[in-house]
Amino acid sequence: MEELRSLGELRGRGVPQLENRDGRDFTVAATHEEAAVELAKDRIQSYRDLDTCFYQIGRKFRDDHARKGLIRAKEFTMMDAYSFHASHEDLEERYDGFLEAYRRVFDRLGLSYSVVAADNGSMGGTDSHEFIAESEAGSDTYMKCDSCEYGTKDLSVEVCDGCGASLRQVDGIEIGHCFDLGTRYSESMGLEFAREDGGLDHVLMASYGIGVSRVIAAVIEQNHDDRGIDWNSEVSAFDVSIVLAHHGDEARNEARRVHNELEESGLDVLLYDGQRSVGERFAESDLLGIGLKVVVGNTFLEDGELELETRSEETTRCSMRNLMVEVRKLI
């Protein structure tokens, strides 16, 4: 459609273009505002159909210079959502709801981030907010407040507009973005709805995105040491690793008993009982970013005491009877 073509051209060179065998032009969209409007045309006729929201999680493609691994790639995973509204009040309520939901997501992931008022750029519209995670590997430079979530890309600002604290200049990774698009797309593509009084208005629209791949990269950038990734409990594939520090069938059977007890309590547990050396088992547990190791070794076979070791190498000893109590304290 001509509307889609003109809007796509406004996005700049970051949108991959291709031609099929019939000579027809195609665009591999980086986001899907236009497609969401086309979908909304079939579902929104009157004010009774508003407000509504579509979302998807999938792969995106961008004709960009790939660098810094997952932070900027030509192919990436993204959650994008599009909301449609009859009034500015309804749009603002949904927009604020997405901002709060994104805060909860990033807080659970343990990220240090700022919410930065941003320019809508080629997306159009009236308002937007970026979520930027602090990282030296990031390509965004901004002023960050350490006392609240405030941030700004105006590098001349030295005092926080939210709490009055001093700001510092840092680099960061954009991990989420919310756009108040107004009627930019609905006017261009003819998306209207019938008001309660029978008149017609253009639908108001907002879009939202989380760069899932970038979020993982940001978590790693903020949580690692010289031994590898240090996942927090919300991200790690495993809550506990069991390291068999003794060769022999008796130790192996006891390790499996520990594994079963922890797993039956609802924890995700990784058991190292293969042919690797003890040192390799410890190193691999650290490399995978598992925060707690339960060591089954000589002490357990002789005295019945397990050794619990945290990522920071703090150790605790406990009996099998008290295992769950001690593990729950440490994870």
PDB file of N, CA and C in Angstrom, residues 58-103:
ATOM      1  N   GLY A  58       8.580 -11.590  19.134  1.00  0.00           N
ATOM      2  CA  GLY A  58       9.154 -12.324  18.014  1.00  0.00           C
ATOM      3  C   GLY A  58      10.448 -11.707  17.530  1.00  0.00           C
ATOM      4  N   ARG A  59      10.932 -12.250  16.423  1.00  0.00           N
ATOM      5  CA  ARG A  59      12.196 -11.778  15.857  1.00  0.00           C
ATOM      6  C   ARG A  59      11.971 -10.525  15.022  1.00  0.00           C
ATOM      7  N   LYS A  60      12.940  -9.625  15.093  1.00  0.00           N
ATOM      8  CA  LYS A  60      12.937  -8.411  14.288  1.00  0.00           C
ATOM      9  C   LYS A  60      14.265  -8.336  13.541  1.00  0.00           C
ATOM     10  N   PHE A  61      14.256  -7.551  12.470  1.00  0.00           N
ATOM     11  CA  PHE A  61      15.453  -7.402  11.645  1.00  0.00           C
ATOM     12  C   PHE A  61      15.692  -5.922  11.393  1.00  0.00           C
ATOM     13  N   ARG A  62      16.967  -5.532  11.429  1.00  0.00           N
ATOM     14  CA  ARG A  62      17.317  -4.140  11.196  1.00  0.00           C
ATOM     15  C   ARG A  62      18.629  -4.098  10.419  1.00  0.00           C
ATOM     16  N   ASP A  63      18.630  -3.325   9.344  1.00  0.00           N
ATOM     17  CA  ASP A  63      19.821  -3.204   8.498  1.00  0.00           C
ATOM     18  C   ASP A  63      20.778  -2.217   9.161  1.00  0.00           C
ATOM     19  N   ASP A  64      21.472  -2.708  10.175  1.00  0.00           N
ATOM     20  CA  ASP A  64      22.306  -1.861  11.019  1.00  0.00           C
ATOM     21  C   ASP A  64      23.710  -2.442  11.082  1.00  0.00           C
ATOM     22  N   HIS A  65      24.654  -1.659  11.585  1.00  0.00           N
ATOM     23  CA  HIS A  65      26.007  -2.159  11.796  1.00  0.00           C
ATOM     24  C   HIS A  65      26.008  -3.021  13.055  1.00  0.00           C
ATOM     25  N   ALA A  66      26.149  -4.323  12.894  1.00  0.00           N
ATOM     26  CA  ALA A  66      26.142  -5.225  14.052  1.00  0.00           C
ATOM     27  C   ALA A  66      27.420  -5.031  14.858  1.00  0.00           C
ATOM     28  N   ARG A  67      27.272  -4.866  16.164  1.00  0.00           N
ATOM     29  CA  ARG A  67      28.435  -4.711  17.038  1.00  0.00           C
ATOM     30  C   ARG A  67      28.023  -4.995  18.480  1.00  0.00           C
ATOM     31  N   LYS A  68      29.001  -5.330  19.280  1.00  0.00           N
ATOM     32  CA  LYS A  68      28.815  -5.561  20.713  1.00  0.00           C
ATOM     33  C   LYS A  68      27.798  -6.659  20.998  1.00  0.00           C
ATOM     34  N   GLY A  69      27.880  -7.735  20.230  1.00  0.00           N
ATOM     35  CA  GLY A  69      27.061  -8.911  20.501  1.00  0.00           C
ATOM     36  C   GLY A  69      25.577  -8.637  20.438  1.00  0.00           C
ATOM     37  N   LEU A  70      24.848  -9.003  21.501  1.00  0.00           N
ATOM     38  CA  LEU A  70      23.399  -8.846  21.533  1.00  0.00           C
ATOM     39  C   LEU A  70      22.959  -7.396  21.687  1.00  0.00           C
ATOM     40  N   ILE A  71      23.870  -6.503  22.033  1.00  0.00           N
ATOM     41  CA  ILE A  71      23.488  -5.113  22.266  1.00  0.00           C
ATOM     42  C   ILE A  71      23.012  -4.455  20.979  1.00  0.00           C
ATOM     43  N   ARG A  72      23.666  -4.735  19.877  1.00  0.00           N
ATOM     44  CA  ARG A  72      23.209  -4.207  18.587  1.00  0.00           C
ATOM     45  C   ARG A  72      23.443  -5.271  17.522  1.00  0.00           C
ATOM     46  N   ALA A  73      22.374  -5.913  17.093  1.00  0.00           N
ATOM     47  CA  ALA A  73      22.463  -7.004  16.128  1.00  0.00           C
ATOM     48  C   ALA A  73      21.485  -6.763  14.985  1.00  0.00           C
ATOM     49  N   LYS A  74      21.745  -7.406  13.859  1.00  0.00           N
ATOM     50  CA  LYS A  74      20.837  -7.296  12.717  1.00  0.00           C
ATOM     51  C   LYS A  74      19.545  -8.067  12.955  1.00  0.00           C
ATOM     52  N   GLU A  75      19.590  -9.100  13.764  1.00  0.00           N
ATOM     53  CA  GLU A  75      18.409  -9.876  14.126  1.00  0.00           C
ATOM     54  C   GLU A  75      18.319  -9.933  15.641  1.00  0.00           C
ATOM     55  N   PHE A  76      17.130  -9.697  16.181  1.00  0.00           N
ATOM     56  CA  PHE A  76      16.979  -9.655  17.629  1.00  0.00           C
ATOM     57  C   PHE A  76      15.542 -10.010  18.005  1.00  0.00           C
ATOM     58  N   THR A  77      15.335 -10.295  19.277  1.00  0.00           N
ATOM     59  CA  THR A  77      14.002 -10.609  19.789  1.00  0.00           C
ATOM     60  C   THR A  77      13.435  -9.385  20.498  1.00  0.00           C
ATOM     61  N   MET A  78      12.158  -9.112  20.223  1.00  0.00           N
ATOM     62  CA  MET A  78      11.535  -7.906  20.770  1.00  0.00           C
ATOM     63  C   MET A  78      10.086  -8.188  21.155  1.00  0.00           C
ATOM     64  N   MET A  79       9.645  -7.570  22.224  1.00  0.00           N
ATOM     65  CA  MET A  79       8.233  -7.518  22.560  1.00  0.00           C
ATOM     66  C   MET A  79       7.724  -6.158  22.133  1.00  0.00           C
ATOM     67  N   ASP A  80       6.751  -6.112  21.226  1.00  0.00           N
ATOM     68  CA  ASP A  80       6.175  -4.839  20.841  1.00  0.00           C
ATOM     69  C   ASP A  80       4.662  -4.885  20.990  1.00  0.00           C
ATOM     70  N   ALA A  81       4.100  -3.760  21.421  1.00  0.00           N
ATOM     71  CA  ALA A  81       2.665  -3.661  21.678  1.00  0.00           C
ATOM     72  C   ALA A  81       2.143  -2.342  21.117  1.00  0.00           C
ATOM     73  N   TYR A  82       0.839  -2.321  20.796  1.00  0.00           N
ATOM     74  CA  TYR A  82       0.213  -1.161  20.160  1.00  0.00           C
ATOM     75  C   TYR A  82      -1.171  -0.975  20.769  1.00  0.00           C
ATOM     76  N   SER A  83      -1.426   0.203  21.317  1.00  0.00           N
ATOM     77  CA  SER A  83      -2.720   0.463  21.949  1.00  0.00           C
ATOM     78  C   SER A  83      -3.465   1.549  21.181  1.00  0.00           C
ATOM     79  N   PHE A  84      -4.810   1.464  21.201  1.00  0.00           N
ATOM     80  CA  PHE A  84      -5.678   2.351  20.430  1.00  0.00           C
ATOM     81  C   PHE A  84      -6.749   2.916  21.355  1.00  0.00           C
ATOM     82  N   HIS A  85      -7.021   4.230  21.219  1.00  0.00           N
ATOM     83  CA  HIS A  85      -7.846   4.922  22.211  1.00  0.00           C
ATOM     84  C   HIS A  85      -8.753   5.964  21.561  1.00  0.00           C
ATOM     85  N   ALA A  86      -9.859   6.253  22.285  1.00  0.00           N
ATOM     86  CA  ALA A  86     -10.797   7.270  21.825  1.00  0.00           C
ATOM     87  C   ALA A  86     -10.460   8.651  22.376  1.00  0.00           C
ATOM     88  N   SER A  87      -9.771   8.710  23.503  1.00  0.00           N
ATOM     89  CA  SER A  87      -9.481   9.998  24.139  1.00  0.00           C
ATOM     90  C   SER A  87      -8.042  10.044  24.628  1.00  0.00           C
ATOM     91  N   HIS A  88      -7.567  11.272  24.813  1.00  0.00           N
ATOM     92  CA  HIS A  88      -6.212  11.447  25.339  1.00  0.00           C
ATOM     93  C   HIS A  88      -6.107  10.921  26.770  1.00  0.00           C
ATOM     94  N   GLU A  89      -7.201  11.030  27.535  1.00  0.00           N
ATOM     95  CA  GLU A  89      -7.190  10.537  28.910  1.00  0.00           C
ATOM     96  C   GLU A  89      -7.004   9.019  28.943  1.00  0.00           C
ATOM     97  N   ASP A  90      -7.710   8.310  28.041  1.00  0.00           N
ATOM     98  CA  ASP A  90      -7.571   6.854  27.988  1.00  0.00           C
ATOM     99  C   ASP A  90      -6.167   6.453  27.552  1.00  0.00           C
ATOM    100  N   LEU A  91      -5.622   7.183  26.566  1.00  0.00           N
ATOM    101  CA  LEU A  91      -4.263   6.884  26.106  1.00  0.00           C
ATOM    102  C   LEU A  91      -3.258   7.092  27.234  1.00  0.00           C
ATOM    103  N   GLU A  92      -3.408   8.195  27.944  1.00  0.00           N
ATOM    104  CA  GLU A  92      -2.459   8.492  29.027  1.00  0.00           C
ATOM    105  C   GLU A  92      -2.508   7.426  30.112  1.00  0.00           C
ATOM    106  N   GLU A  93      -3.720   6.934  30.434  1.00  0.00           N
ATOM    107  CA  GLU A  93      -3.847   5.906  31.464  1.00  0.00           C
ATOM    108  C   GLU A  93      -3.148   4.614  31.036  1.00  0.00           C
ATOM    109  N   ARG A  94      -3.360   4.205  29.771  1.00  0.00           N
ATOM    110  CA  ARG A  94      -2.709   2.978  29.286  1.00  0.00           C
ATOM    111  C   ARG A  94      -1.196   3.177  29.185  1.00  0.00           C
ATOM    112  N   TYR A  95      -0.774   4.331  28.705  1.00  0.00           N
ATOM    113  CA  TYR A  95       0.655   4.647  28.568  1.00  0.00           C
ATOM    114  C   TYR A  95       1.345   4.567  29.933  1.00  0.00           C
ATOM    115  N   ASP A  96       0.739   5.194  30.942  1.00  0.00           N
ATOM    116  CA  ASP A  96       1.316   5.147  32.291  1.00  0.00           C
ATOM    117  C   ASP A  96       1.335   3.717  32.823  1.00  0.00           C
ATOM    118  N   GLY A  97       0.319   2.923  32.450  1.00  0.00           N
ATOM    119  CA  GLY A  97       0.287   1.524  32.863  1.00  0.00           C
ATOM    120  C   GLY A  97       1.442   0.730  32.292  1.00  0.00           C
ATOM    121  N   PHE A  98       1.789   0.996  31.021  1.00  0.00           N
ATOM    122  CA  PHE A  98       2.934   0.323  30.415  1.00  0.00           C
ATOM    123  C   PHE A  98       4.235   0.766  31.078  1.00  0.00           C
ATOM    124  N   LEU A  99       4.370   2.057  31.358  1.00  0.00           N
ATOM    125  CA  LEU A  99       5.578   2.530  32.037  1.00  0.00           C
ATOM    126  C   LEU A  99       5.765   1.809  33.368  1.00  0.00           C
ATOM    127  N   GLU A 100       4.681   1.671  34.124  1.00  0.00           N
ATOM    128  CA  GLU A 100       4.767   1.014  35.426  1.00  0.00           C
ATOM    129  C   GLU A 100       5.070  -0.475  35.265  1.00  0.00           C
ATOM    130  N   ALA A 101       4.462  -1.119  34.259  1.00  0.00           N
ATOM    131  CA  ALA A 101       4.734  -2.543  34.021  1.00  0.00           C
ATOM    132  C   ALA A 101       6.196  -2.760  33.651  1.00  0.00           C
ATOM    133  N   TYR A 102       6.748  -1.869  32.823  1.00  0.00           N
ATOM    134  CA  TYR A 102       8.156  -1.990  32.448  1.00  0.00           C
ATOM    135  C   TYR A 102       9.051  -1.808  33.666  1.00  0.00           C
ATOM    136  N   ARG A 103       8.690  -0.879  34.538  1.00  0.00           N
ATOM    137  CA  ARG A 103       9.473  -0.699  35.774  1.00  0.00           C
ATOM    138  C   ARG A 103       9.503  -1.994  36.582  1.00  0.00           C
TER     139      ARG A 103
END
